[in-house]
Coordinates of C-alpha atoms and ligand atoms in Angstrom, one line a residue:
X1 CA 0.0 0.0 0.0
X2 CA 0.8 3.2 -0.6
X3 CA 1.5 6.1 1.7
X4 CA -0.7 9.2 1.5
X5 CA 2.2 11.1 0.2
X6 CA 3.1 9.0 -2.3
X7 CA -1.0 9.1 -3.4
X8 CA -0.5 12.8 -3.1
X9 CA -1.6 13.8 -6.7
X10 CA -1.9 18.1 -6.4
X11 CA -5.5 17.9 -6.3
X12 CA -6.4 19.1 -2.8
X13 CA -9.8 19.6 -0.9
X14 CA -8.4 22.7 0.7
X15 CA -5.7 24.8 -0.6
X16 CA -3.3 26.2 2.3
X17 CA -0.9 28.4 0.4
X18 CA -3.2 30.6 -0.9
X19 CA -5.0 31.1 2.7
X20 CA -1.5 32.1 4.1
X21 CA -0.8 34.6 1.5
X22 CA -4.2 36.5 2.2
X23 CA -2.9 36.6 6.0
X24 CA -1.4 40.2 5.4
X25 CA -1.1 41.1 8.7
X26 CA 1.3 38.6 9.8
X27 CA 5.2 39.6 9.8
X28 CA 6.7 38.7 7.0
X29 CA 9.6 36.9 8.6
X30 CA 7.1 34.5 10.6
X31 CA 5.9 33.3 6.6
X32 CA 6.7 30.0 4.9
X33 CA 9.6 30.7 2.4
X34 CA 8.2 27.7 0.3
X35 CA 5.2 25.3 0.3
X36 CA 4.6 23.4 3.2
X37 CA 5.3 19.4 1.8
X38 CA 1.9 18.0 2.8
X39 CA 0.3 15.2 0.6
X40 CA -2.8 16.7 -1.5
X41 CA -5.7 14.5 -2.6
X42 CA -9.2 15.0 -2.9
X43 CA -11.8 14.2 0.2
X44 CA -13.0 11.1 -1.1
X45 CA -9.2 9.9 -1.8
X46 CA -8.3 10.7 1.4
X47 CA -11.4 8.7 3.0
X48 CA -10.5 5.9 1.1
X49 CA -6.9 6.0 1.9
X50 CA -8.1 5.7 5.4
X51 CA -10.4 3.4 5.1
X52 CA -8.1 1.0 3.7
X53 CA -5.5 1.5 6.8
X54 CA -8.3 0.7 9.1
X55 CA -9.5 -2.7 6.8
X56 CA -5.4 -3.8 7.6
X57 CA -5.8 -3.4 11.1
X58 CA -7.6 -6.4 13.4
X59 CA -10.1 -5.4 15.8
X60 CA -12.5 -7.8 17.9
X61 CA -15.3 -6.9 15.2
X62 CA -13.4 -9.0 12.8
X63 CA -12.6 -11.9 14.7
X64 CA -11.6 -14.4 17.3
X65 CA -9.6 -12.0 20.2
X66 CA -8.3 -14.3 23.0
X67 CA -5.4 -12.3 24.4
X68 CA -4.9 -13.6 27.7
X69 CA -5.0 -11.7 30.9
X70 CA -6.4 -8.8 28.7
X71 CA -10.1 -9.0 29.1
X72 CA -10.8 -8.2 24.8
X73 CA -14.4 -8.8 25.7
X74 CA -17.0 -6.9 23.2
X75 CA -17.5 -3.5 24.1
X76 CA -21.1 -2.7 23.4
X77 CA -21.5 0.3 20.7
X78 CA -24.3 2.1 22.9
X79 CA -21.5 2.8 25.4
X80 CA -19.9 5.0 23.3
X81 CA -22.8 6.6 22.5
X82 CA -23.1 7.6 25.7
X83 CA -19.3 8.6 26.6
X84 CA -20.2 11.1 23.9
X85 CA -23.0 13.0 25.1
X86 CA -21.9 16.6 24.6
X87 CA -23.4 17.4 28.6
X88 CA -20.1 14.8 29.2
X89 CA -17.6 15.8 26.5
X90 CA -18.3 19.5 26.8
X91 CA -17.9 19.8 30.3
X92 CA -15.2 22.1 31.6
X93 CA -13.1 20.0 34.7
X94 CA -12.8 23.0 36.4
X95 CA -16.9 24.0 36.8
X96 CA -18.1 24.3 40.0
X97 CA -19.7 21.1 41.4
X98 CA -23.4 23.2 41.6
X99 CA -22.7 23.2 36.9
X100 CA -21.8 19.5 37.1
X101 CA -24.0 17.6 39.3
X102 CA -24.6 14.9 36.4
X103 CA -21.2 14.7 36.1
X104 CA -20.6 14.2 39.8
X105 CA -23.5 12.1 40.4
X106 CA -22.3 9.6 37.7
X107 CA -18.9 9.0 39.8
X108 CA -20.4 9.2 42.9
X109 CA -22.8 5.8 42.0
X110 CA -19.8 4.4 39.7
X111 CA -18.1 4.5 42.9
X112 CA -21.0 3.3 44.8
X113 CA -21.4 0.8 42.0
X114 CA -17.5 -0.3 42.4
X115 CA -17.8 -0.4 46.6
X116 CA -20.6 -2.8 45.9
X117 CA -18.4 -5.3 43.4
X118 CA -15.4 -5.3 45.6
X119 CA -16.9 -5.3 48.8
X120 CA -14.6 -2.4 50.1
X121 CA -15.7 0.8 51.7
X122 CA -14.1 4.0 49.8
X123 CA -13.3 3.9 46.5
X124 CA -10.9 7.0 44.0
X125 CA -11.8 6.9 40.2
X126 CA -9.0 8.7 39.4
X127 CA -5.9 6.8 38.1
X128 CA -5.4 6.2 34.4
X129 CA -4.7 2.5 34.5
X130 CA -4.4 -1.3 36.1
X131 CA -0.2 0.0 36.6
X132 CA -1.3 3.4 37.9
X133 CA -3.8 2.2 39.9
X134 CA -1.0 -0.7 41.9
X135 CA 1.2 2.7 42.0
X136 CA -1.6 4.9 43.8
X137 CA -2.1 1.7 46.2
X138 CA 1.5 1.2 46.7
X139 CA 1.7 5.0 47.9
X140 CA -1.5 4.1 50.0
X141 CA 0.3 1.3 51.8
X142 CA 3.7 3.5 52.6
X143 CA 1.5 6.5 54.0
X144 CA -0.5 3.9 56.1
X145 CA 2.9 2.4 57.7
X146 CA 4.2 6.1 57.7
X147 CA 1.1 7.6 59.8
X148 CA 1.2 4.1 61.7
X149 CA 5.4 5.2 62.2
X150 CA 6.5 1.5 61.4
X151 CA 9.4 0.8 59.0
X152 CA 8.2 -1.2 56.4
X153 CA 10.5 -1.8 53.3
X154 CA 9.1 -5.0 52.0
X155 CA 6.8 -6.3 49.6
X156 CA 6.3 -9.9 48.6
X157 CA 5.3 -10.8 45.0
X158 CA 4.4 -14.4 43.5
X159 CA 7.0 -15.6 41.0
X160 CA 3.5 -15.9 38.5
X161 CA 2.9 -11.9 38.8
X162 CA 2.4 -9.7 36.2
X163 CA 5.3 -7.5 35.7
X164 CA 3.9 -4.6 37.1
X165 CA 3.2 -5.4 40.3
X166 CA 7.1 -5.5 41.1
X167 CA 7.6 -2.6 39.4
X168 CA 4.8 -0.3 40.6
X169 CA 6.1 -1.4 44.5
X170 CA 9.5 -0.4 43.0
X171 CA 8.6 2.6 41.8
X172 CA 7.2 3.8 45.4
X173 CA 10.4 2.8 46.8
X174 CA 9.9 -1.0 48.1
X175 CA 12.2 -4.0 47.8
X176 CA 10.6 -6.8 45.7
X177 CA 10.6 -10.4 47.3
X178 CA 9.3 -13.0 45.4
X179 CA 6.9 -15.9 46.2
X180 CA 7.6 -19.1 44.8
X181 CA 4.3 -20.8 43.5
X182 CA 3.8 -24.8 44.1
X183 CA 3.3 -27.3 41.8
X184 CA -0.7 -26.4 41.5
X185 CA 0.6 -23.3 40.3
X186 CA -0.9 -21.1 43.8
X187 CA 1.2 -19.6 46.1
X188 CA 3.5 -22.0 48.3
X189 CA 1.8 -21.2 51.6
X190 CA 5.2 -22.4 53.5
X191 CA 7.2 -20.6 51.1
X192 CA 5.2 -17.5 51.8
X193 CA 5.7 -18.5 56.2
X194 CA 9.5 -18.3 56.0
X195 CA 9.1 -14.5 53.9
X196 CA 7.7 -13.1 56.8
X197 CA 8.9 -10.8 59.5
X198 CA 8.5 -7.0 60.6
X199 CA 9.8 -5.9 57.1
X200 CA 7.1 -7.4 55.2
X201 CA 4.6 -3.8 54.6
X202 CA 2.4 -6.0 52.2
X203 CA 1.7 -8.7 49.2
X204 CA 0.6 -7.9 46.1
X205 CA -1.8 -10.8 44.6
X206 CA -4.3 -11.1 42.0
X207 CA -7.1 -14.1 42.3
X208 CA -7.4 -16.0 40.3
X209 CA -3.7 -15.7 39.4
X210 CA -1.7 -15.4 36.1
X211 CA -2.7 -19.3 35.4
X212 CA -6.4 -18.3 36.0
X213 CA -6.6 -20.9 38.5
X214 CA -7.9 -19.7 41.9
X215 CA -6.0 -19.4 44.9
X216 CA -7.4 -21.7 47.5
X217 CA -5.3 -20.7 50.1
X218 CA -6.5 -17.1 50.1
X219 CA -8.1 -16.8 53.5
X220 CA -5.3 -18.2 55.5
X221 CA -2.4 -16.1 53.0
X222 CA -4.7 -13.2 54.2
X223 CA -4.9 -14.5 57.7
X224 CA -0.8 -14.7 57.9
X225 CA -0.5 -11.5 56.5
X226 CA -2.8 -9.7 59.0
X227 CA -1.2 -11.2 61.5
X228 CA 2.1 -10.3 60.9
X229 CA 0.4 -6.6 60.6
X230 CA 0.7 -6.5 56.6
X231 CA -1.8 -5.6 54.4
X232 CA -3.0 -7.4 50.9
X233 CA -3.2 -5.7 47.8
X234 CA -5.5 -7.3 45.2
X235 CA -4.5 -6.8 41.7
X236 CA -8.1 -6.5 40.1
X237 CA -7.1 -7.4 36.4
X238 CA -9.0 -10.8 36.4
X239 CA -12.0 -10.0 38.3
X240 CA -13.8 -10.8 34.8
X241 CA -13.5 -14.4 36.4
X242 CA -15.4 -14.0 39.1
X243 CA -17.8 -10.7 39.9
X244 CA -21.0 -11.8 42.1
X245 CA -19.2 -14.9 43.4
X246 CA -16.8 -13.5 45.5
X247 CA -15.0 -10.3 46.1
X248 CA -11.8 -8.8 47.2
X249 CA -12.8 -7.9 50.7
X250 CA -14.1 -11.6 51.3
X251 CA -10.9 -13.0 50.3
X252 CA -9.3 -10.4 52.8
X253 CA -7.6 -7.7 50.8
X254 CA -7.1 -4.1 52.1
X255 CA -6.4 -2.5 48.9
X256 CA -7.6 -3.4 45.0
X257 CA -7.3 -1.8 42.1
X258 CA -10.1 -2.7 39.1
X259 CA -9.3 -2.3 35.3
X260 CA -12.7 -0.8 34.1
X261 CA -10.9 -0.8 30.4
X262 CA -10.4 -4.6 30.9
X263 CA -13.2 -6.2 33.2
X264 CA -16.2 -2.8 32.8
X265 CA -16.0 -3.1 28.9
X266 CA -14.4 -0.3 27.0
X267 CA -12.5 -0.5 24.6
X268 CA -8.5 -0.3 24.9
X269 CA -6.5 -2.2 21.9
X270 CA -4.0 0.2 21.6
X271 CA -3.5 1.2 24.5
X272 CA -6.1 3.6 26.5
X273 CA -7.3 5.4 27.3
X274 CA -8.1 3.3 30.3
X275 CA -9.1 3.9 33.8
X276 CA -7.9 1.9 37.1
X277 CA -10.0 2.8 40.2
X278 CA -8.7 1.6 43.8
X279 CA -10.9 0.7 46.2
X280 CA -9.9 0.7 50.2
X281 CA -11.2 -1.1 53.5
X282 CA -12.6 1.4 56.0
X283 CA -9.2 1.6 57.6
X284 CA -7.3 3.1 54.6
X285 CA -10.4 5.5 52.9
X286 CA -8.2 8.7 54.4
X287 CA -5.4 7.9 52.3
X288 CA -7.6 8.4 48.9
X289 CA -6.2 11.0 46.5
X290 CA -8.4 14.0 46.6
X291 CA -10.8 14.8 45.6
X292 CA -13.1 12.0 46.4
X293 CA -16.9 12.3 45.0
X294 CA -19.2 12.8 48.3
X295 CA -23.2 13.1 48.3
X296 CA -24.5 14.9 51.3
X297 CA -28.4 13.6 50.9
X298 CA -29.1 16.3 48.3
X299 CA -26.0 17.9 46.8
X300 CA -22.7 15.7 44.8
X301 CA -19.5 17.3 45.8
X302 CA -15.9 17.0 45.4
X303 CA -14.5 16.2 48.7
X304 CA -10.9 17.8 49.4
X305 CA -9.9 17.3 53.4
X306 CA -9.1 13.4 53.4
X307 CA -6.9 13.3 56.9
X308 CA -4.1 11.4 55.5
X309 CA -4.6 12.0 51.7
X310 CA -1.9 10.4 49.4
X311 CA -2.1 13.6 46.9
X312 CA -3.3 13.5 43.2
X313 CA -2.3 11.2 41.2
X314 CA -3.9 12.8 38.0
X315 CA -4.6 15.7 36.7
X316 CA -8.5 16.4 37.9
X317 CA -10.8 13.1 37.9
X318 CA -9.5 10.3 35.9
X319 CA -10.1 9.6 32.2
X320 CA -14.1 10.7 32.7
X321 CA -15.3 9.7 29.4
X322 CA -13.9 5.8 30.4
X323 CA -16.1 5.9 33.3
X324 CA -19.1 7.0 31.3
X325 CA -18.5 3.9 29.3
X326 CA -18.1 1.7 32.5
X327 CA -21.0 3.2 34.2
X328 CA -23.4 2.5 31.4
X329 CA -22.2 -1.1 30.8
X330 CA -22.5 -1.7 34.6
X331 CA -26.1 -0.6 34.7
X332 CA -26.6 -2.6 31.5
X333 CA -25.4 -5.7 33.1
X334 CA -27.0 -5.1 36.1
X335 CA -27.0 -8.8 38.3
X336 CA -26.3 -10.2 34.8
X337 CA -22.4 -9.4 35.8
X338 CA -21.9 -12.7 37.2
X339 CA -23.6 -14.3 34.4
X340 CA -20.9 -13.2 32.7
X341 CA -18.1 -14.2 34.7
X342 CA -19.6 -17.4 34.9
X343 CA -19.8 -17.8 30.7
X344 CA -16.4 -16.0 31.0
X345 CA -15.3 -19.3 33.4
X346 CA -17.2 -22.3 31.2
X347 CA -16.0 -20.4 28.0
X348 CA -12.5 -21.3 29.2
X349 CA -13.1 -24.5 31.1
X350 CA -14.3 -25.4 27.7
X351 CA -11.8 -24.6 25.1
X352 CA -8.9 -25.9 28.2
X353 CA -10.4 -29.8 27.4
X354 CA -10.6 -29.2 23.7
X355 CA -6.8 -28.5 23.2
X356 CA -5.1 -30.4 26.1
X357 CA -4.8 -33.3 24.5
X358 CA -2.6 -31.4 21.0
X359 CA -1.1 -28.3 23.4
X360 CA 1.0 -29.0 26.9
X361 CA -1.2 -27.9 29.6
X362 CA 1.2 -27.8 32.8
X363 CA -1.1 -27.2 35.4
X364 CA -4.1 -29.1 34.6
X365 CA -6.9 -28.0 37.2
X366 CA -9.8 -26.8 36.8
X367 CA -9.6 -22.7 35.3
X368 CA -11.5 -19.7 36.0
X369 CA -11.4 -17.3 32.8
X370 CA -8.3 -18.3 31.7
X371 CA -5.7 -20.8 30.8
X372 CA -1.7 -21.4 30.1
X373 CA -0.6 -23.9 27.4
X374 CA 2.4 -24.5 26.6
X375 CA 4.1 -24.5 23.6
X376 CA 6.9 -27.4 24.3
X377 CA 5.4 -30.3 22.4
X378 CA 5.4 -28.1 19.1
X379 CA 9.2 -27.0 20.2
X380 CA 10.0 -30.3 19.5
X381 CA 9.6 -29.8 16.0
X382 CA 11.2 -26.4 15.7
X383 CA 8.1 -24.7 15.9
X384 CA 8.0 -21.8 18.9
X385 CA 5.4 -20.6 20.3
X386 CA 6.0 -17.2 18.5
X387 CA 5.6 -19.3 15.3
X388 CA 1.9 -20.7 16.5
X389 CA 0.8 -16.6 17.4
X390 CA 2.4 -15.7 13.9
X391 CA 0.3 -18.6 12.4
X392 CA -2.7 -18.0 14.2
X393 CA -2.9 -14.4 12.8
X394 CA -3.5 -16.3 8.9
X395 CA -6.9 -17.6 10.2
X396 CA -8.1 -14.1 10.9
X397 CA -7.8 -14.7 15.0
X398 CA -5.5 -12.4 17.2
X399 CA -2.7 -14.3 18.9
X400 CA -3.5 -15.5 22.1
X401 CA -0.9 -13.7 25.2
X402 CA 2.9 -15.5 24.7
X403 CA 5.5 -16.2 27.1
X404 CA 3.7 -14.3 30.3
X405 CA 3.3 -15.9 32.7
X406 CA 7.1 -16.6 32.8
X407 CA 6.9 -19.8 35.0
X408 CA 5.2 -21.6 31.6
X409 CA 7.8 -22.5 29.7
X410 CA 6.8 -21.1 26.1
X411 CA 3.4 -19.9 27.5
X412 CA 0.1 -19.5 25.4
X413 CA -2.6 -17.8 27.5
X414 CA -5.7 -18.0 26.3
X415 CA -8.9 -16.0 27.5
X416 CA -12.0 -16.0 25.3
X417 CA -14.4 -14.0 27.3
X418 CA -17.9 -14.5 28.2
X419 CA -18.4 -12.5 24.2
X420 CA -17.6 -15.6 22.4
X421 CA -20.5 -18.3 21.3
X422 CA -19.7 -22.2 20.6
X423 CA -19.3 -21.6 17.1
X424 CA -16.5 -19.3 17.5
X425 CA -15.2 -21.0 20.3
X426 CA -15.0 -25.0 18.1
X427 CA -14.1 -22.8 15.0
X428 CA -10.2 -21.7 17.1
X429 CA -10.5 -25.2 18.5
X430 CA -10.1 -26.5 15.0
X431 CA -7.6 -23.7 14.1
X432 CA -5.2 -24.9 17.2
X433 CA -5.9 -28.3 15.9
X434 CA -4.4 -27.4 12.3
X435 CA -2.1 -26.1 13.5
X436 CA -0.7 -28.6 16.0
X437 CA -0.9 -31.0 13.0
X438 CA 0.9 -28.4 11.0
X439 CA 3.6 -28.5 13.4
X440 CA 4.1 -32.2 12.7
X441 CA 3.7 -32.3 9.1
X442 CA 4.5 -29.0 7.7
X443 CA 6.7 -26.9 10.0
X444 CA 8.5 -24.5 7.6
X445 CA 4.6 -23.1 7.1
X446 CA 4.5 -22.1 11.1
X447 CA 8.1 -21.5 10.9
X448 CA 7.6 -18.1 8.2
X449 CA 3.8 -17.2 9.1
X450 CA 2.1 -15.0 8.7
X451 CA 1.7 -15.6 4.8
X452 CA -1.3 -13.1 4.7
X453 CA -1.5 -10.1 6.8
X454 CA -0.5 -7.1 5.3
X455 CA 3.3 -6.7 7.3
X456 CA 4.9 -10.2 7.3
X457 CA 7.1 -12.0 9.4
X458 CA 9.1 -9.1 10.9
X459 CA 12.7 -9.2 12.7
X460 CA 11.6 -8.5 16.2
X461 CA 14.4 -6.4 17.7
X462 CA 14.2 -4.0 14.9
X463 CA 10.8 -4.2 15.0
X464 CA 11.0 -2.7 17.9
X465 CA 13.8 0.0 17.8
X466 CA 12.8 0.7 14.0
X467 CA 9.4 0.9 13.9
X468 CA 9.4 1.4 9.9
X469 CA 7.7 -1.0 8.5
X470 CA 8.8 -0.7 5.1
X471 CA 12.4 -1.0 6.6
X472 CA 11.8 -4.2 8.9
X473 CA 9.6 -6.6 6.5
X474 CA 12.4 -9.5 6.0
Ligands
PLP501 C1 -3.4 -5.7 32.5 C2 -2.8 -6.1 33.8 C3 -2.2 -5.2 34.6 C4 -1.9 -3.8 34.2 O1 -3.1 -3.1 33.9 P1 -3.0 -1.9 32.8 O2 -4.4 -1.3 32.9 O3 -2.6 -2.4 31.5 O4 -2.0 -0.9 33.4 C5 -1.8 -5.7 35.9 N1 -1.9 -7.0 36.2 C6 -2.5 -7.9 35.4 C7 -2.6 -9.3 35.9 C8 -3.0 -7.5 34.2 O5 -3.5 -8.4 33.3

């Protein structure tokens, strides 16, 4: 395909120079000496132009999306409808709360709405993201041992974590100590006993973990950890696996951050924007950022003078338009949310026993949303698991998540949401299928895939400091 400036044929919709040059009043030494080199086509070139961009790209309206730990559930279109009221996208951050009581009145029941699915007591709407929201619950934590004047430098981490839980708790100045996990891929509980001592300010966890299998041991982990006066952080990135069957506060976290962008349906391919809210026990709701959302019975407010307030941790309430989207898909969904962690749950359950037999599955228990292959039995014969994403993207489906978590050896994590019928669910079944026989009979077809997207097999490492496609295509 061509770039637009090599489309560019002089035949433009709107003529630039000549506007300049009737611009009489500006100093001559602030104007252009020559033409400004921008590609010229008419309107309906340049519609098609981008039209055709957007047909190369994949997107969940065009197929099979099962990236793991992601949550690329369908984001239904009437939620963007509604993010884009203009009383919501016209709406100055700074008006005073008495011009913006819609505005404030829609956080103050999201967060009502969130206090309800997490079973904690406060809740902030502001941070941006799943990462931002750990980092705003790490600061929490440090305040919290601060006021308490305890020296707490630790915080423990399972070996299966995502990557930024150790580096959020970095970034607020912890030291990372890892958990190993035992051979049902949970945390070692012992393993966990010999970590512990007046260091320790808190664990990070998310349930059910990296392997979508739940953590049975979560009430006595939480137990141990009180105990020793920690406190638990719930990463909230799979809560898709189990809203209305059990909550954070239940399993006997202090601190949990949601991904509305992941679990609360909008849409985030591409990265954002996104929106990570924490929610707090009783005990920490002074250490919110600021301002909080507050109802007094008849008027919504911005509350400023939390005792023990953390700060802001973005600039005025979050991504709003995000929780918009959230808010609508929540009163959608209504008690129907943990319908859909439950078809979320049997979706994977399901496609788990349809490819154990072709794929390694190392830990084979029973899964909540999501599941780990791995890719060893295809390694065999030369075909990585890199090669089966690559290959999956010729049978119009996105890769699955690869090589996270890193205690699978060649990981595939698969997560087909509660979105997916059976149809779509047998027709990847049959596609892994292929393509496990593939790996036996025909390798050197895995081995160069994709044959049919529009940018081929690319060299990763300059993929990644080169991003030129034309330049990178092997
Ligand atoms: C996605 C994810 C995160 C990070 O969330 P972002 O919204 O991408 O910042 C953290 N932990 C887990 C397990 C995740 O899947």
């Amino acid at each position: 395909m061509k770039t637009i400036f090599e489309k560019s044929n002089g035949v433009s919709g709107i003529n630039l120079s000549d506007e300049t040059e009737n611009l009489s009043f500006f100093d001559e030494k602030f104007l252009r000496k020559s033409p400004v080199n921008l590609p010229q086509l008419s309107e309906l070139e340049v519609l098609r132009h981008y039209k055709e961009l957007s047909d190369k790209n994949f997107c969940i309206e065009k197929g099979f999306y099962p990236l793991g730990s992601c949550t690329m559930k369908y984001n239904p279109k009437v939620n963007e409808l509604l993010g884009n009221l203009e009383g919501f996208t016209c709406l100055h951050p700074l008006a005073d709360d008495e011009d913006c009581q819609g505005a404030l009145e829609l956080m103050y029941k999201l967060q009502e709405a969130l206090k309800e699915v997490t079973g904690m007591d406060a809740v902030t709407l502001q941070p941006a993201a799943g990462a931002h929201g750990e980092l705003t619950g790490m600061m929490i934590i440090k305040k919290y041992f601060e006021v308490k004047g305890e020296k707490r430098t630790k915080v423990i981490i399972p070996d299966s974590a995502h990557g930024t839980n150790p580096a959020s708790a970095h970034a607020c100045g912890f030291d990372i100590v890892h958990v190993a996990s035992n051979e049902k891929g949970q945390v070692d509980v012992e393993a966990l006993k010999s970590l512990l001592n007046d260091d320790v300010a808190a664990i990070m966890m998310t349930n059910p973990n990296t392997l979508g299998i739940f953590e049975e041991n979560v009430l006595e982990i939480s137990d141990l950890m009180h105990k020793n006066g920690s406190l638990l952080y719930y990463d909230g990135a799979n809560f898709n696996a189990v809203m209305g069957y059990t909550n954070p506060k239940l399993m006997g976290f202090d601190v949990v951050h949601l991904n509305l962008h992941k679990t609360f349906a909008t849409p985030h391919g591409g990265g954002g924007p996104g929106a990570g809210p924490v929610a707090v026990v009783e005990a920490l709701k002074e250490f919110l950022p600021v301002p909080v959302v507050d109802f007094n019975g008849k008027k919504y407010f911005r509350k400023y003078n939390l005792s023990h307030s953390i700060g802001n941790v973005k600039g005025f309430y979050g991504n709003f338009s995000v929780l918009v989207k959230a808010y609508a898909y929540i009163l959608m969904m209504g008690k129907n949310l943990k319908r859909a962690s439950e078809d979320a749950v049997l979706n994977a359950n399901y496609l788990k026993e349809k490819l154990k037999e072709a794929y390694l599955l190392p830990y084979d228990e029973p899964c909540m949303h999501e599941f780990v292959l791995s890719g060893d039995k295809q390694k065999e014969n030369g075909v990585s698991t890199l090669n089966i994403a690559k290959s999956l993207m010729d049978e119009n489906t996105h890769p699955p998540t690869v090589y996270f978590p890193l205690i699978v050896h060649e990981a595939i994590m698969i997560e087909p949401t509660e979105s997916e019928n059976k149809e779509r669910l047998d027709d990847f079944v049959n596609v892994m299928l292929k393509i496990a026989q593939d790996a036996k009979t025909n390798p050197e077809k895995l081995i160069s895939a994709p044959h049919t997207t529009p940018v081929k097999r690319v060299d990763e490492t300059n993929a990644a400091r080169h991003p030129d496609l034309k330049f990178i295509q092997q």
